[in-house]
Coordinates of C-alpha atoms in Angstrom, one line a residue:
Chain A
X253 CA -54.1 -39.8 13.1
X254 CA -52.8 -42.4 15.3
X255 CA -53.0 -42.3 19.2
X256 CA -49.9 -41.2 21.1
X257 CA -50.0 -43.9 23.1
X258 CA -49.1 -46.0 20.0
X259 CA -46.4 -44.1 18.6
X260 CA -42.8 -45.1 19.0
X261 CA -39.7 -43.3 18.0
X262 CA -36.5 -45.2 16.0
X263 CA -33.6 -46.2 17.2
X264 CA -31.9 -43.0 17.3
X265 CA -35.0 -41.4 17.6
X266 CA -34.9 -42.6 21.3
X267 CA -31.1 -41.8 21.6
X268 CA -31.8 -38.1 20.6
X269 CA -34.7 -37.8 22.8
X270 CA -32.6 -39.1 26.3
X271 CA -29.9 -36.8 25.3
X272 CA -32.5 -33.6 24.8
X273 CA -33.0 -33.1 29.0
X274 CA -29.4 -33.0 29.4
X275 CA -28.6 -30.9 26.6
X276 CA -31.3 -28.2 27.9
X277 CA -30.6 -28.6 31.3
X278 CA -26.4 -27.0 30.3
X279 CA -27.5 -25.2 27.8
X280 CA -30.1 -23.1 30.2
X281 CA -27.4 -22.7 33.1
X282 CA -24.4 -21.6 30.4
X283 CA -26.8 -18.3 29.6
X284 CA -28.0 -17.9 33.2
X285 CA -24.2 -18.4 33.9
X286 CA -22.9 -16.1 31.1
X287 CA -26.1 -13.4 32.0
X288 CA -24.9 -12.9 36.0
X289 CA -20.7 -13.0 35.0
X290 CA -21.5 -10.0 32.8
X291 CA -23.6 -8.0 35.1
X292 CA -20.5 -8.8 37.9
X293 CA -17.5 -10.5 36.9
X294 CA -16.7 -11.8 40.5
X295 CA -20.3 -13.2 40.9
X296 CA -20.0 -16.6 42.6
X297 CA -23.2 -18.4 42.0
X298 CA -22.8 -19.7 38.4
X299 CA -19.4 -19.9 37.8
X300 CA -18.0 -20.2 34.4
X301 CA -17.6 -23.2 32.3
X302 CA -13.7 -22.3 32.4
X303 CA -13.2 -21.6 36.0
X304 CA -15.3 -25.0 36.8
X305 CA -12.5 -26.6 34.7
X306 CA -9.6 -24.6 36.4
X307 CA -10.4 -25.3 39.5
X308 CA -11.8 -29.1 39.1
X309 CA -7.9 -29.5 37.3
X310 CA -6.2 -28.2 40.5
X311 CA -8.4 -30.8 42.7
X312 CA -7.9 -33.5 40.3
X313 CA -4.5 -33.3 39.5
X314 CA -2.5 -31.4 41.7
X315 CA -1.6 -32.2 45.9
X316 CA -3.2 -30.2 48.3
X317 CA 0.4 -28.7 49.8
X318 CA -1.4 -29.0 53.3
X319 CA -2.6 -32.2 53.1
X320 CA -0.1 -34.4 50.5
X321 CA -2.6 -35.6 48.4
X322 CA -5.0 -35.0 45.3
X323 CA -8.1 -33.8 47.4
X324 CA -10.3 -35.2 44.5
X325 CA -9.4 -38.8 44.6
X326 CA -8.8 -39.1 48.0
X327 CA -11.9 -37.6 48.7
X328 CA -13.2 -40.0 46.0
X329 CA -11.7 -43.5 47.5
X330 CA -12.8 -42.2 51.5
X331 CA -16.5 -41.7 49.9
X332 CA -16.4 -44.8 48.1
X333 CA -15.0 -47.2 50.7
X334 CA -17.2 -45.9 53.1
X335 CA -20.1 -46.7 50.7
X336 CA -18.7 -50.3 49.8
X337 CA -18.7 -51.5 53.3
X338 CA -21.8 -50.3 54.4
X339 CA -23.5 -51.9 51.3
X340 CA -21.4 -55.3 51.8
X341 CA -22.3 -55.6 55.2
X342 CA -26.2 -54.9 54.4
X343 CA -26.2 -57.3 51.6
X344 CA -25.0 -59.9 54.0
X345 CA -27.2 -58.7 56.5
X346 CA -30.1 -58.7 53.6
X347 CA -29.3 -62.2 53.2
X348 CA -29.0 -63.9 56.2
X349 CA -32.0 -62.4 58.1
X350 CA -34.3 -62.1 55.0
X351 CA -34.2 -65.7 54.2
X352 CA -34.2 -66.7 57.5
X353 CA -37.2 -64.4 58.6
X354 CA -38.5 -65.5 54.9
X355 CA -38.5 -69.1 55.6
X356 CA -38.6 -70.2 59.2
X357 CA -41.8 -69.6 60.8
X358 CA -40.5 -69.5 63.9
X359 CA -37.7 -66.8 62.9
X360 CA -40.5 -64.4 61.3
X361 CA -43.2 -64.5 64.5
X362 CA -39.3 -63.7 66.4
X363 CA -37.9 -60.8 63.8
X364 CA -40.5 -59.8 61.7
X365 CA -41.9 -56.8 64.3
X366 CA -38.2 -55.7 65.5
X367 CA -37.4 -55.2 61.9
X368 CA -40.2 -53.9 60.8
X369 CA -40.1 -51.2 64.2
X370 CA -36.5 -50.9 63.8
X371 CA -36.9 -49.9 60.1
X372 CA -39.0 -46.9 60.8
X373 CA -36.4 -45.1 62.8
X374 CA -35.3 -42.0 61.1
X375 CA -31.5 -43.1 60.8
X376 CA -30.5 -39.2 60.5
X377 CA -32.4 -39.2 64.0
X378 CA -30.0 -41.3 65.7
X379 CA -26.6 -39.8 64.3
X380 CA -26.0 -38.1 67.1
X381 CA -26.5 -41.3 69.3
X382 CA -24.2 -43.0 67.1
X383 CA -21.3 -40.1 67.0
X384 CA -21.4 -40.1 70.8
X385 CA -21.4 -44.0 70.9
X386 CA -19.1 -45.0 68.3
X387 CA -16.7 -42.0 68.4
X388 CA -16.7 -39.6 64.8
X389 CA -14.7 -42.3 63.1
X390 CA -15.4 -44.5 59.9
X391 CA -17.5 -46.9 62.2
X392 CA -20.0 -44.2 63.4
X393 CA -20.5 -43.2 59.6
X394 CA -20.5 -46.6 58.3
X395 CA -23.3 -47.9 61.1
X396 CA -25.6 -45.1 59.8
X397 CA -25.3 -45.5 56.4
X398 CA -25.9 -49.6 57.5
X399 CA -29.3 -48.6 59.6
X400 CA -30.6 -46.8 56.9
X401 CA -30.1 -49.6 54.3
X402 CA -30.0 -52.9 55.8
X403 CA -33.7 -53.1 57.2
X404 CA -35.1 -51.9 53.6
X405 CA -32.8 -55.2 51.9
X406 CA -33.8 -57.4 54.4
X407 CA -37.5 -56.8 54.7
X408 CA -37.2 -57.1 51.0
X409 CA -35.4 -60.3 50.8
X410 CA -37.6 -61.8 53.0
X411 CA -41.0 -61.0 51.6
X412 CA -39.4 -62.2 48.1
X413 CA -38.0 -65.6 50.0
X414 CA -42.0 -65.7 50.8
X415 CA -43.1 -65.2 47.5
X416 CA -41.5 -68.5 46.4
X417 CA -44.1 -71.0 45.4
X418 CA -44.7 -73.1 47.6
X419 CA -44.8 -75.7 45.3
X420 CA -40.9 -75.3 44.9
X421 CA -40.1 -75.7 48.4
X422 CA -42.8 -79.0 49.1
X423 CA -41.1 -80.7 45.9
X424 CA -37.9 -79.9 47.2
X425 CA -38.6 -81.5 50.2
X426 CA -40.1 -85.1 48.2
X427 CA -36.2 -85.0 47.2
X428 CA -35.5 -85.0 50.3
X429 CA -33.7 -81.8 51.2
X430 CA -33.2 -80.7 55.0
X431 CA -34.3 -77.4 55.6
X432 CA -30.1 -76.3 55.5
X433 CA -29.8 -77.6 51.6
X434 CA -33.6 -76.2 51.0
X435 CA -31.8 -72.7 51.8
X436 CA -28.3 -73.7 50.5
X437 CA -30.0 -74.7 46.8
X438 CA -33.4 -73.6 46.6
X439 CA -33.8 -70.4 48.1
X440 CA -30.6 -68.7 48.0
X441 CA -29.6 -69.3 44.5
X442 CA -33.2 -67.6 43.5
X443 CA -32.1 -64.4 46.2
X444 CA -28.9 -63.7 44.5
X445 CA -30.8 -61.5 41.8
X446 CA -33.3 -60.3 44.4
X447 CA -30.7 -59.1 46.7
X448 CA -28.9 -57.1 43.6
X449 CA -32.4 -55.3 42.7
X450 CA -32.8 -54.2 46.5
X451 CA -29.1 -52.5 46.5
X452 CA -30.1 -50.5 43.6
X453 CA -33.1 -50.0 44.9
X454 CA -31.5 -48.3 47.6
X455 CA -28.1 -46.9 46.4
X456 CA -29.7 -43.5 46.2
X457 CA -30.3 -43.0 50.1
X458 CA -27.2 -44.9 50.7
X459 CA -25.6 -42.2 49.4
X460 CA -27.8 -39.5 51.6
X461 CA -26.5 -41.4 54.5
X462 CA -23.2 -40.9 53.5
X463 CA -23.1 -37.3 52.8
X464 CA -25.4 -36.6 55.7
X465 CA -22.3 -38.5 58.2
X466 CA -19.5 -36.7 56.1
X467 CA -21.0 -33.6 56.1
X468 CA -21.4 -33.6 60.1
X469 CA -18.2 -35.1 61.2
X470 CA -15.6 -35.6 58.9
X471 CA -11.8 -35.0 57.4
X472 CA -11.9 -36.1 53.7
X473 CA -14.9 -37.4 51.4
X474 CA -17.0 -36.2 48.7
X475 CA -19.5 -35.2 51.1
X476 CA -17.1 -33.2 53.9
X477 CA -15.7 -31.3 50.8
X478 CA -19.1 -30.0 49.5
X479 CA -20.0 -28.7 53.1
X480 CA -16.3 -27.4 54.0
X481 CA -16.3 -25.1 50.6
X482 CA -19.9 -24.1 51.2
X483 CA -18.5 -21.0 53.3
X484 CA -16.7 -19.8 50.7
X485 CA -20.1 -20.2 48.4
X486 CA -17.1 -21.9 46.2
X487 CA -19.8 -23.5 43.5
X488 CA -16.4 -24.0 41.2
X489 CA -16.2 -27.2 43.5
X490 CA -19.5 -27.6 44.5
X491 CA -21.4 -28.2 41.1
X492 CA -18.6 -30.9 39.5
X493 CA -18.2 -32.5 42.9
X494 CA -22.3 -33.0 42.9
X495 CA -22.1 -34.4 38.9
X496 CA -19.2 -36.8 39.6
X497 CA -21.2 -38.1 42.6
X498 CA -24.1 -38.1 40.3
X499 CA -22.3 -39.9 37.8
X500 CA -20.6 -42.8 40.8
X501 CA -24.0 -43.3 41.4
X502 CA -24.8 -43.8 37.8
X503 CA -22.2 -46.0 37.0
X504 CA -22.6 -48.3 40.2
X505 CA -26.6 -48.6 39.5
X506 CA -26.0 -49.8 36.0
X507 CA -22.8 -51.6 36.5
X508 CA -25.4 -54.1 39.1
X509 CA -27.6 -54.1 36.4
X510 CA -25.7 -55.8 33.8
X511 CA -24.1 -57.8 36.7
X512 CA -27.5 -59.5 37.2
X513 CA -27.9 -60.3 33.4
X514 CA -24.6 -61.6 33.2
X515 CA -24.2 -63.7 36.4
X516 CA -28.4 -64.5 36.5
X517 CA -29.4 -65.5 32.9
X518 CA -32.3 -67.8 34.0
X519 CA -34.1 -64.4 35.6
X520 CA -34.5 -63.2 31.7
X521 CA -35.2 -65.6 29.6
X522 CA -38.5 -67.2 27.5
X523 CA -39.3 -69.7 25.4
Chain B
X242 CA -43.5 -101.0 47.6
X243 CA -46.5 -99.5 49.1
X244 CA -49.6 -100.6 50.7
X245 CA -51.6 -97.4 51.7
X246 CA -54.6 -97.3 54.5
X247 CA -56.9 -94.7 55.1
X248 CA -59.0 -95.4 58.0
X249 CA -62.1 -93.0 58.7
X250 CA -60.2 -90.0 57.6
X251 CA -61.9 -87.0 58.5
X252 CA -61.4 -83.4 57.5
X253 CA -62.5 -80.4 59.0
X254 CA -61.8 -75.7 59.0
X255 CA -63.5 -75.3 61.8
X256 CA -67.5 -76.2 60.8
X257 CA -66.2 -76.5 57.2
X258 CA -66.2 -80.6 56.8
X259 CA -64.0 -81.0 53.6
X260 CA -63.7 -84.6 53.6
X261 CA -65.9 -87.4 55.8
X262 CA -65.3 -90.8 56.5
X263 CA -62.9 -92.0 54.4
X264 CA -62.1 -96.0 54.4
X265 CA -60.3 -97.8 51.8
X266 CA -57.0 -99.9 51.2
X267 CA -54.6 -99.1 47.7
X268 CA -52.5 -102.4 47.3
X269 CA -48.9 -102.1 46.4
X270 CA -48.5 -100.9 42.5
X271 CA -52.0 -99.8 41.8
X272 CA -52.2 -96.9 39.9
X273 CA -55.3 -94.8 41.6
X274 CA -57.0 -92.2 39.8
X275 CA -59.0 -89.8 42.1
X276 CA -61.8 -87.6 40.2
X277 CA -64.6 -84.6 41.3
X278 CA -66.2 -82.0 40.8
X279 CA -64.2 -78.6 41.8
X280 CA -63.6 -78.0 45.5
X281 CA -65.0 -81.8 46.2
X282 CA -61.3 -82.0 48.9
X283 CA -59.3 -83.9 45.9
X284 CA -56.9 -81.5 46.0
X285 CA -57.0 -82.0 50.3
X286 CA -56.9 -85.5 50.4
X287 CA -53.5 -85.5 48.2
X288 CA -51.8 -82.8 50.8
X289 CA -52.7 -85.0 53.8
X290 CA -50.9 -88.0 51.7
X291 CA -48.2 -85.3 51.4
X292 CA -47.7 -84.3 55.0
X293 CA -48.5 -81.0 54.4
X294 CA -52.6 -81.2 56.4
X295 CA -53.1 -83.5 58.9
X296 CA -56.5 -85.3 59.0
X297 CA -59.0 -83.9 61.6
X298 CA -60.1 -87.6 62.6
X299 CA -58.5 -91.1 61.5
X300 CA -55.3 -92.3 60.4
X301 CA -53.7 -93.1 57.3
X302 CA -51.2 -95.6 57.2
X303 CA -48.0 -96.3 54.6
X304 CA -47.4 -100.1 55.1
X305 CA -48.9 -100.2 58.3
X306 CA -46.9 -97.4 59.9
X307 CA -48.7 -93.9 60.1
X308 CA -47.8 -91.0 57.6
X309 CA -44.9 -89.0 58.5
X310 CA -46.4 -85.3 59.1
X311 CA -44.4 -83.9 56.6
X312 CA -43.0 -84.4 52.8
X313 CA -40.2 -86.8 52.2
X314 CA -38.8 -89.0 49.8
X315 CA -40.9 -91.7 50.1
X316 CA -43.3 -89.6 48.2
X317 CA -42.8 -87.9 44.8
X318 CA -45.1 -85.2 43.7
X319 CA -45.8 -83.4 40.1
X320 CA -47.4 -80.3 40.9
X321 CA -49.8 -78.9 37.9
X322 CA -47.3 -75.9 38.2
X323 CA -44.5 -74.0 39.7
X324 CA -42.5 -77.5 40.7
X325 CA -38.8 -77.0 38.7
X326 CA -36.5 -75.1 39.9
X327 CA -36.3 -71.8 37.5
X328 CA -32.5 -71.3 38.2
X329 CA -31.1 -74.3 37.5
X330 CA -31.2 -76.1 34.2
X331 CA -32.9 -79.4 33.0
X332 CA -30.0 -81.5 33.7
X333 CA -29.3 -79.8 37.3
X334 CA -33.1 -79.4 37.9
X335 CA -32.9 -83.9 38.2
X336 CA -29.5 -84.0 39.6
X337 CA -30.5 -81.9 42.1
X338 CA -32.2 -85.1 43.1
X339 CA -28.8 -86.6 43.9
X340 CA -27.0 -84.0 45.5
X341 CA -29.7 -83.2 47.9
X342 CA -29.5 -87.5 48.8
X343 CA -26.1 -87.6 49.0
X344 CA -24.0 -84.6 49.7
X345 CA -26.1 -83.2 53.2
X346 CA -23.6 -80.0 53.7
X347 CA -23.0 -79.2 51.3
X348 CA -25.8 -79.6 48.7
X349 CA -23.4 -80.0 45.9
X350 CA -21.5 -82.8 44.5
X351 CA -17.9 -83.3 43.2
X352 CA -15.4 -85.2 41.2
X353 CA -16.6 -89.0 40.5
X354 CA -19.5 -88.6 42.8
X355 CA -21.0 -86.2 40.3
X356 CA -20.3 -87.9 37.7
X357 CA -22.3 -90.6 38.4
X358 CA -24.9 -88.4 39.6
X359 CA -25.0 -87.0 36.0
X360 CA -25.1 -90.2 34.5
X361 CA -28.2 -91.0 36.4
X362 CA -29.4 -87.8 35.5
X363 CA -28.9 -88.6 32.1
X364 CA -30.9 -91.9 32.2
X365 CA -33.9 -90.3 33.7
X366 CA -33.8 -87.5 31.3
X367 CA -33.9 -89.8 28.3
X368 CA -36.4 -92.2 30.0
X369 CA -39.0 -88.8 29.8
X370 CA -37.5 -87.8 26.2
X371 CA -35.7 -84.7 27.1
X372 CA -32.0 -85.8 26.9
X373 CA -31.8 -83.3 24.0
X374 CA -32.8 -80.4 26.3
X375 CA -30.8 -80.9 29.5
X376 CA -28.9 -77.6 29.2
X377 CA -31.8 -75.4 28.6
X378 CA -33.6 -73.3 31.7
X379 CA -37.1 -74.0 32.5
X380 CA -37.8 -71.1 31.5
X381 CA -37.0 -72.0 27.8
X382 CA -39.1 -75.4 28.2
X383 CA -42.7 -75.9 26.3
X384 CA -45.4 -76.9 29.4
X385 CA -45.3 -80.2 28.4
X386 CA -41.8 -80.5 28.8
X387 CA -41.5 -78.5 32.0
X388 CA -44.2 -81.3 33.4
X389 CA -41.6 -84.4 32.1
X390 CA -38.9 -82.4 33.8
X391 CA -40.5 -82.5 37.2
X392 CA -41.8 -85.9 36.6
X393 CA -37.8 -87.1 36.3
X394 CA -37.1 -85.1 39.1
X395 CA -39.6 -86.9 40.8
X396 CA -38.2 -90.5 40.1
X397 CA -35.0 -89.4 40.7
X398 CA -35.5 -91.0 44.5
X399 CA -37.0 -93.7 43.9
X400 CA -40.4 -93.1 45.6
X401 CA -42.9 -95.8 47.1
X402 CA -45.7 -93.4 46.2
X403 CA -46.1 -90.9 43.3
X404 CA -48.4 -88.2 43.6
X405 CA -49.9 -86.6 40.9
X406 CA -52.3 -83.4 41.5
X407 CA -53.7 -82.3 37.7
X408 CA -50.3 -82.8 36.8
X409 CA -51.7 -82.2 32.5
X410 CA -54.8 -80.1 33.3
X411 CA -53.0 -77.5 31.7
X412 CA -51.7 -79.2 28.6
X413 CA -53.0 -79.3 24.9
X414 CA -55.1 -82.3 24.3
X415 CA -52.6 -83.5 21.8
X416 CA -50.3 -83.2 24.3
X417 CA -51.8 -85.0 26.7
X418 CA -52.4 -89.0 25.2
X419 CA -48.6 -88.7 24.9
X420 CA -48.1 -87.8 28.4
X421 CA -50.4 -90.7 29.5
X422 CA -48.3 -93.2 27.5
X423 CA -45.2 -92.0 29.3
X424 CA -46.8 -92.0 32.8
X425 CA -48.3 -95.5 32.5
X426 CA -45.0 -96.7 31.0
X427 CA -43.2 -95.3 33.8
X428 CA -45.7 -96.4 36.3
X429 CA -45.5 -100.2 34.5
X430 CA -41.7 -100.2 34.5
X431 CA -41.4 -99.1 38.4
X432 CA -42.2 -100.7 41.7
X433 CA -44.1 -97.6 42.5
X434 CA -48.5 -96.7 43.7
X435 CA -49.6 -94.0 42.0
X436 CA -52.1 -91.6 42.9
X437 CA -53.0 -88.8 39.8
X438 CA -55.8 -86.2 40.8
X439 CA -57.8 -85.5 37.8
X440 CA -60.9 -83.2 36.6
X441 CA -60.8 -84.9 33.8
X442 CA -63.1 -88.4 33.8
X443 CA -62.1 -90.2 30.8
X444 CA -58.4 -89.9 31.7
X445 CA -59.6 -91.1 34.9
X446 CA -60.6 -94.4 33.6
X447 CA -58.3 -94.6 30.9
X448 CA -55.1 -94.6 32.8
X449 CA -55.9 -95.8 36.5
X450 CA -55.9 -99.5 37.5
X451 CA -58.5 -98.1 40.3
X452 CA -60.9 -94.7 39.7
X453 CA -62.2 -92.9 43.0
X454 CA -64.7 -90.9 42.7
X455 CA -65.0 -88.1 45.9
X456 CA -68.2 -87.0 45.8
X457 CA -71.0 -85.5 48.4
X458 CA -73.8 -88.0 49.9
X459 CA -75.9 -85.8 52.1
X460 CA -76.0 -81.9 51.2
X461 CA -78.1 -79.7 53.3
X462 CA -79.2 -76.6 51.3
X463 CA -79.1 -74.9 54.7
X464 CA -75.6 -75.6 55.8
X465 CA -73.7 -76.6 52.8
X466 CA -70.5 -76.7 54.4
X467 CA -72.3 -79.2 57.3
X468 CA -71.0 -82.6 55.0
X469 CA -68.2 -83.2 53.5
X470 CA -66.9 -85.2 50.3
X471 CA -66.1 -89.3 50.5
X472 CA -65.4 -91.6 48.0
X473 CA -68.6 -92.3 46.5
X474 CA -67.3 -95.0 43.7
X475 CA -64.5 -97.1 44.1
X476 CA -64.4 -99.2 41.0
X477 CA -61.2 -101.4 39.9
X478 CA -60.8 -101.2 36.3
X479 CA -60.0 -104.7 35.1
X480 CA -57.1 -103.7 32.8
X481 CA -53.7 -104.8 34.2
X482 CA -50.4 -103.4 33.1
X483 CA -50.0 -105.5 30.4
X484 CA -53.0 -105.0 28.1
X485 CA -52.1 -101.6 27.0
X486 CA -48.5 -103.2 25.6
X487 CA -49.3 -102.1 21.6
X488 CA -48.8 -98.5 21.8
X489 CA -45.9 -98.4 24.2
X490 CA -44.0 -94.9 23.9
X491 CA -40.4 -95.8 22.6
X492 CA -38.6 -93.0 25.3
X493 CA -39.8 -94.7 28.4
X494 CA -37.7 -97.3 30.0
X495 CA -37.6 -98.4 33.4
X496 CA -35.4 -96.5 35.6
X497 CA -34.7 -98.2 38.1
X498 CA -33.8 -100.8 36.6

């Protein structure tokens, strides 16, 4: 008999294997849903297969009367933007001050602390400060969702813009690059890939940051609906809401992935 | 053209000496090979000629004008490792050379300008036999070929000095007699002093024009970090350039030329 540890399963082995949690995971909650609808038809908790679909159709493709539009997209876009800004302006933040704090002596004894302080505040701790600050508009929820992601890519980026041999940067400098074009063509370039494994890195509480804001002060967003239909224990919205947010975050993690491979060959390859 | 002092260089962490007393004069276009045991302050003395240490005590001079504290183009280095640039290719890994020189912004070149930078990119390529290569990352490179690359990239401007720390220490033997032919050639065919760090004796003497040997004169069992390395033997080898003509390597030209 041959160890575990040196068994591998085929191709479609593998395949079948991945799919098996999924395929447990709605297979256990359509007989706990089926068990509790026929004990009491009007049971909320673990609604229906049927009624998820009914009432996910009328959010998807039917305008809210009150509000003029088709709560599930525009929920959808107002979640999404607020995600895409936050992340661009922490990328850029990632980018500048990492490398900077990275390579410039004199930028790391300045930063390095502050950041390294500033990264330890709870971000949810100081919503409140921001709400009353900023106002309960998009730039109180975007800040938050900013505070909570930008210290994690920059410390990042700068202890990776440290990593780089030194060798690289010295023989740079035989060929006589200013410390500007040592950034501009030697450190930069080998950040780009970095910088995309620290947003998927932290994509995941980028999103708690967002729900957290919507959920506290908000009019539309995949986050504000989920609270707002939590009175009415409406799980019908709740559980596809929480698998299409699920699946966004999914999508976005692998679609950086194969951006990296694509735009970075030179990060993947061997003799 | 470069004439290199070093006048009672000293070396010191603290009580560590590393180095003690160093004196000697390199005339222009002598190809210096530096050997020692393991942590004998080689490895120091070539990061003081870099810039990168300063000497505790002395001075060493470049033509009669003291070293500038820190690396610039008047002085190539080949690292044994880590010295090309793993996201560009061969071909941009030497013009990056060029752009650096000449486009200071911007870091980048355009329109004619690069295409002569490519064409001297070209020339250096094929002077260290790797013109067939110049699309490929480092990453897809052999060792051997990785060290050529950053020897190009090295010529690329034109240094007064080339510096040289274990730059085939960690190449197959094979390997290796054809990497001296190319260096020597490429020493012979430009205006350039080299210095080449070695562990290795016999390439010591077979390739330099001048062997340095840094070794320890006192040693007290007590303190053994109380005295430091100096150059023990400084012994010219007669051979010029010219008597190892017969087995020249048919890729290297001169360069500069």
């Amino acid at each position: 008999m041959r160890r575990i540890v040196n068994l591998h399963p085929a191709r479609g082995g593998a395949l079948t294997l991945g799919a098996l949690p999924f395929v447990l995971l709605v297979f256990a909650y359509l007989i706990a849903s089926s068990i509790r609808l026929e004990a009491n038809p009007d049971d909320k908790l673990l609604p229906s297969p049927a009624t998820i679909g009914e009432t996910l159709r009328s959010y998807a493709l039917e305008e809210d009367p009150r509000r003029g539009e088709i709560l599930f997209w525009s929920d959808t876009a107002a979640s999404l933007t607020r995600l895409g800004i936050a992340l661009g302006i922490s990328a850029l933040l990632g980018l500048v001050f990492g490398i900077a704090t990275g390579v410039v002596p004199y930028v790391r004894s300045l930063l390095a602390p502050f950041i390294a302080a500033v990264s330890m505040i709870p971000p949810l701790a100081i919503l409140p400060i921001l709400f009353i600050v900023l106002g309960l508009g998009e730039v109180a929820k975007i800040t938050l969702i900013v505070i909570g992601v930008a210290p994690v890519v920059i410390r990042d980026i700068a202890l990776r813009a440290a990593e780089l041999p030194a060798e690289q940067l010295i023989k740079a400098q035989t060929l006589g690059a200013s410390s500007w074009q040592l950034v501009l063509r030697v450190v930069l370039p080998q950040m780009w890939p970095r910088l995309i494994d620290a947003l998927r890195l932290t994509l995941g509480s980028a999103w708690l940051f967002l729900i957290a804001a919507e959920a506290i002060a908000s009019t539309e967003g995949l986050g504000y609906r989920i609270f707002l239909v939590r009175r009415y224990m409406a799980m019908d919205v709740i559980l596809p809401y929480v698998a299409w947010i699920t699946l966004l975050a999914f999508v976005s993690d692998w679609a950086l992935k194969k951006l990296r491979a694509r735009a970075f060959p030179w990060t993947q390859l061997t003799v | 053209m470069a004439s290199l002092t070093v006048r009672r260089v000293w070396k010191e962490y603290g009580n560590h000496v590393v180095l003690e007393n160093l004196n000697f004069h390199v005339e222009d276009h002598e190809f210096v090979t530096i050997v020692g045991a393991s942590g004998c302050g080689k490895t120091t003395f070539l990061r003081m000629l870099l810039g990168i240490e300063r000497p505790t005590r002395g001075e060493i001079l470049i033509d009669g004008k003291p070293l500038e504290a820190e690396p610039g183009p008047d002085r190539g280095i080949v690292f044994q490792r880590y010295s090309v640039f793993p996201h560009l290719t061969v071909l941009g890994n030497v013009l990056l050379a060029f752009e650096l020189e000449r486009a200071r912004f911007t870091g980048k070149l355009f329109g004619r300008a690069r295409r002569d930078a490519i064409e001297r990119a070209e020339k250096l390529l094929a002077a260290v036999g790797l013109e067939h290569a110049r699309d490929r990352y480092p990453a897809q490179l052999s060792g051997g070929m990785q060290q050529r690359l950053s020897i190009a990239q090295s010529l690329a401007r034109e240094p007064r000095i080339l510096l040289l720390d274990e730059p085939f220490g960690a190449l197959d033997p094979g390997l290796r007699a054809d990497m001296h032919q190319l260096i020597r050639d490429l020493w012979a065919a430009n205006r350039m002093t080299v210095f080449m760090i070695t562990h290795d004796i016999r390439e010591g003497f077979q390739l330099g024009t001048r062997l340095l040997v840094f070794d320890k004169l006192r040693h007290d069992p007590q303190a053994p970090e109380a005295y430091g390395a100096t150059v023990t033997y400084d012994m010219k080898l007669r051979r010029n350039s010219e008597s190892r003509e017969p087995q020249r390597d048919p890729d290297a030209r001169a360069v500069n030329a």
